[in-house]
mmCIF file of C-alpha atoms in Angstrom:
data_model
loop_
_atom_site.group_PDB
_atom_site.id
_atom_site.type_symbol
_atom_site.label_atom_id
_atom_site.label_comp_id
_atom_site.label_asym_id
_atom_site.label_seq_id
_atom_site.Cartn_x
_atom_site.Cartn_y
_atom_site.Cartn_z
ATOM 1 C CA MET A 49 22.179 -1.526 73.199
ATOM 2 C CA ARG A 50 21.076 -4.732 71.614
ATOM 3 C CA THR A 51 17.406 -3.726 71.523
ATOM 4 C CA HIS A 52 18.334 -0.440 69.866
ATOM 5 C CA PHE A 53 20.170 -2.271 67.018
ATOM 6 C CA LEU A 54 17.180 -4.545 66.360
ATOM 7 C CA SER A 55 14.738 -1.683 66.138
ATOM 8 C CA ASN A 56 16.855 0.053 63.451
ATOM 9 C CA ALA A 57 17.151 -3.159 61.365
ATOM 10 C CA ARG A 58 13.405 -3.738 61.035
ATOM 11 C CA GLY A 59 12.118 -3.428 57.447
ATOM 12 C CA PHE A 60 15.582 -3.725 55.893
ATOM 13 C CA SER A 61 14.957 -7.240 54.544
ATOM 14 C CA LEU A 62 11.688 -6.067 52.957
ATOM 15 C CA ILE A 63 13.562 -3.387 50.980
ATOM 16 C CA GLU A 64 16.170 -5.940 49.889
ATOM 17 C CA ALA A 65 13.439 -8.284 48.715
ATOM 18 C CA MET A 66 11.725 -5.518 46.711
ATOM 19 C CA VAL A 67 15.009 -4.432 45.053
ATOM 20 C CA SER A 68 15.845 -8.002 44.104
ATOM 21 C CA LEU A 69 12.329 -8.449 42.707
ATOM 22 C CA VAL A 70 12.786 -5.360 40.500
ATOM 23 C CA VAL A 71 16.190 -6.594 39.276
ATOM 24 C CA LEU A 72 14.763 -10.034 38.544
ATOM 25 C CA SER A 73 11.789 -8.498 36.666
ATOM 26 C CA VAL A 74 14.073 -6.413 34.461
ATOM 27 C CA GLY A 75 16.143 -9.503 33.686
ATOM 28 C CA MET A 76 13.061 -11.529 32.756
ATOM 29 C CA ILE A 77 11.810 -8.738 30.469
ATOM 30 C CA GLY A 78 15.210 -8.764 28.745
ATOM 31 C CA ILE A 79 15.062 -12.532 28.272
ATOM 32 C CA ALA A 80 11.544 -12.269 26.825
ATOM 33 C CA ALA A 81 12.693 -9.581 24.367
ATOM 34 C CA LEU A 82 15.625 -11.726 23.222
ATOM 35 C CA TYR A 83 13.320 -14.700 22.803
ATOM 36 C CA GLY A 84 10.957 -12.639 20.635
ATOM 37 C CA GLN A 85 13.838 -11.420 18.480
ATOM 38 C CA GLY A 86 15.069 -14.979 18.091
ATOM 39 C CA LEU A 87 11.649 -16.109 16.876
ATOM 40 C CA GLY A 88 11.519 -13.265 14.362
ATOM 41 C CA ALA A 89 15.018 -14.032 13.083
ATOM 42 C CA GLY A 90 14.128 -17.710 12.711
ATOM 43 C CA ARG A 91 10.998 -16.842 10.710
ATOM 44 C CA THR A 92 12.976 -14.491 8.452
ATOM 45 C CA ALA A 93 15.648 -17.144 7.890
ATOM 46 C CA MET A 94 13.002 -19.719 6.990
ATOM 47 C CA TYR A 95 11.394 -17.383 4.427
ATOM 48 C CA ARG A 96 14.757 -16.508 2.910
ATOM 49 C CA THR A 97 15.607 -20.195 2.611
ATOM 50 C CA GLN A 98 12.285 -20.861 0.883
ATOM 51 C CA ALA A 99 12.918 -17.972 -1.523
ATOM 52 C CA VAL A 100 16.393 -19.267 -2.396
ATOM 53 C CA ASN A 101 15.002 -22.770 -2.937
ATOM 54 C CA ARG A 102 12.150 -21.512 -5.154
ATOM 55 C CA ALA A 103 14.559 -19.418 -7.276
ATOM 56 C CA ALA A 104 16.883 -22.401 -7.666
ATOM 57 C CA ASP A 105 13.903 -24.568 -8.608
ATOM 58 C CA MET A 106 12.968 -22.206 -11.440
ATOM 59 C CA ALA A 107 16.594 -22.083 -12.578
ATOM 60 C CA ASP A 108 16.580 -25.879 -12.778
ATOM 61 C CA ARG A 109 13.310 -25.859 -14.714
ATOM 62 C CA ILE A 110 14.806 -23.423 -17.230
ATOM 63 C CA ARG A 111 17.956 -25.533 -17.603
ATOM 64 C CA VAL A 112 15.867 -28.640 -18.295
ATOM 65 C CA ASN A 113 13.707 -26.868 -20.901
ATOM 66 C CA ARG A 114 16.389 -24.817 -22.684
ATOM 67 C CA LEU A 115 14.233 -24.305 -25.775
ATOM 68 C CA GLY A 116 11.510 -22.570 -23.730
ATOM 69 C CA GLY A 117 13.446 -19.291 -23.950
ATOM 70 C CA ALA A 118 11.325 -16.149 -23.844
ATOM 71 C CA ALA A 119 8.208 -18.156 -22.922
ATOM 72 C CA TYR A 120 9.472 -18.208 -19.320
ATOM 73 C CA ALA A 121 8.949 -14.437 -19.201
ATOM 74 C CA GLY A 122 5.454 -14.758 -20.676
ATOM 75 C CA ALA A 123 2.112 -15.680 -19.198
ATOM 76 C CA ALA A 124 1.778 -18.705 -16.966
ATOM 77 C CA GLY A 125 -0.648 -21.417 -18.011
ATOM 78 C CA ASN A 126 -1.851 -24.707 -16.594
ATOM 79 C CA ASN A 127 -1.045 -26.915 -19.582
ATOM 80 C CA ASN A 128 -0.824 -30.151 -17.543
ATOM 81 C CA CYS A 129 2.690 -30.845 -18.853
ATOM 82 C CA ARG A 130 3.738 -32.674 -15.694
ATOM 83 C CA PRO A 131 4.733 -36.350 -15.743
ATOM 84 C CA GLY A 132 1.666 -38.528 -16.039
ATOM 85 C CA GLY A 133 -0.365 -35.675 -17.517
ATOM 86 C CA GLY A 134 -0.664 -37.476 -20.830
ATOM 87 C CA VAL A 135 -0.047 -34.288 -22.809
ATOM 88 C CA ASN A 136 2.713 -33.832 -25.386
ATOM 89 C CA CYS A 137 3.781 -30.217 -24.819
ATOM 90 C CA THR A 138 5.908 -27.887 -26.896
ATOM 91 C CA PRO A 139 8.834 -26.149 -25.155
ATOM 92 C CA ALA A 140 6.772 -22.929 -24.917
ATOM 93 C CA GLN A 141 3.820 -24.793 -23.361
ATOM 94 C CA MET A 142 6.191 -26.500 -20.930
ATOM 95 C CA ALA A 143 7.637 -23.103 -19.983
ATOM 96 C CA ALA A 144 4.157 -21.681 -19.326
ATOM 97 C CA ASP A 145 3.273 -24.745 -17.243
ATOM 98 C CA ASP A 146 6.564 -24.535 -15.300
ATOM 99 C CA LEU A 147 5.847 -20.885 -14.571
ATOM 100 C CA PHE A 148 2.287 -21.714 -13.454
ATOM 101 C CA VAL A 149 3.388 -24.456 -11.048
ATOM 102 C CA TRP A 150 6.327 -22.416 -9.744
ATOM 103 C CA GLN A 151 4.269 -19.290 -9.063
ATOM 104 C CA ALA A 152 1.710 -21.404 -7.192
ATOM 105 C CA GLN A 153 4.499 -22.846 -5.019
ATOM 106 C CA VAL A 154 5.954 -19.394 -4.324
ATOM 107 C CA GLY A 155 2.519 -18.104 -3.321
ATOM 108 C CA ALA A 156 1.890 -21.098 -1.061
ATOM 109 C CA GLN A 157 5.258 -21.098 0.730
ATOM 110 C CA LEU A 158 5.836 -17.372 1.271
ATOM 111 C CA PRO A 159 3.508 -14.704 2.702
ATOM 112 C CA ASN A 160 2.175 -12.704 -0.256
ATOM 113 C CA GLY A 161 4.802 -14.496 -2.337
ATOM 114 C CA GLN A 162 5.200 -13.626 -5.986
ATOM 115 C CA GLY A 163 7.596 -14.997 -8.567
ATOM 116 C CA ALA A 164 8.653 -13.481 -11.872
ATOM 117 C CA VAL A 165 11.101 -14.335 -14.634
ATOM 118 C CA GLN A 166 12.631 -11.887 -17.098
ATOM 119 C CA PHE A 167 14.332 -12.991 -20.307
ATOM 120 C CA ALA A 168 17.175 -11.188 -22.065
ATOM 121 C CA ALA A 169 18.172 -12.469 -25.479
ATOM 122 C CA GLY A 170 21.869 -12.772 -26.094
ATOM 123 C CA THR A 171 24.632 -15.286 -26.428
ATOM 124 C CA PRO A 172 23.928 -17.047 -24.147
ATOM 125 C CA PRO A 173 20.474 -15.790 -23.157
ATOM 126 C CA SER A 174 20.052 -14.731 -19.533
ATOM 127 C CA TYR A 175 17.139 -15.096 -17.154
ATOM 128 C CA THR A 176 16.485 -12.944 -14.091
ATOM 129 C CA ILE A 177 14.474 -14.858 -11.506
ATOM 130 C CA GLN A 178 12.825 -12.828 -8.733
ATOM 131 C CA VAL A 179 10.988 -14.020 -5.652
ATOM 132 C CA THR A 180 9.245 -11.340 -3.571
ATOM 133 C CA TRP A 181 7.398 -11.720 -0.268
ATOM 134 C CA GLN A 182 6.188 -9.604 2.666
ATOM 135 C CA GLU A 183 8.204 -9.836 5.869
ATOM 136 C CA VAL A 184 6.668 -8.701 9.149
ATOM 137 C CA GLY A 185 8.310 -5.441 10.197
ATOM 138 C CA LEU A 186 10.531 -5.282 7.108
ATOM 139 C CA GLY A 187 8.033 -4.906 4.243
ATOM 140 C CA ALA A 188 8.623 -6.393 0.817
ATOM 141 C CA ILE A 189 11.816 -8.401 0.368
ATOM 142 C CA THR A 190 13.099 -9.622 -2.994
ATOM 143 C CA HIS A 191 15.575 -12.376 -3.728
ATOM 144 C CA GLN A 192 16.952 -12.282 -7.255
ATOM 145 C CA ILE A 193 19.308 -14.464 -9.244
ATOM 146 C CA VAL A 194 20.538 -14.152 -12.807
ATOM 147 C CA ILE A 195 21.443 -17.257 -14.796
ATOM 148 C CA GLN A 196 22.709 -17.754 -18.321
ATOM 149 C CA VAL A 197 21.539 -20.855 -20.145
ATOM 150 C CA PRO A 198 22.732 -21.658 -23.660
ATOM 151 C CA PRO A 199 19.926 -22.995 -25.878
ATOM 152 C CA ASN A 200 21.835 -26.197 -26.772
#
């Protein structure tokens, strides 16, 4: 009777090993997928943080140069108005230079990054600051803030 039991049990441990290998493989594939999603979410969070920081930077530039007004919505220009540039700039020239430097930073820190400012006259005037970039798998994403800055 004992020899009959052993002959029926042969190959059973091989099947157990194969089933456990399949279960382990499925688990590892799941872990790899979660890891990939975590990397993507981290990249997206980093780009969003950069966009928020760039928009806040432009808002600060506008607040410092309150007399720049509508020039922030105009064409950017490298007027060398930065400290140590040795140039005495008008508020409009400073606004064009701020826009030039800011757009270069947006383009350097975000994939296909673009920055734009819109001006709306009023009391107080308002500025719409937009930062747009391309996110892998999501397409174009835009972060926008609206600030109001009195001219005085």
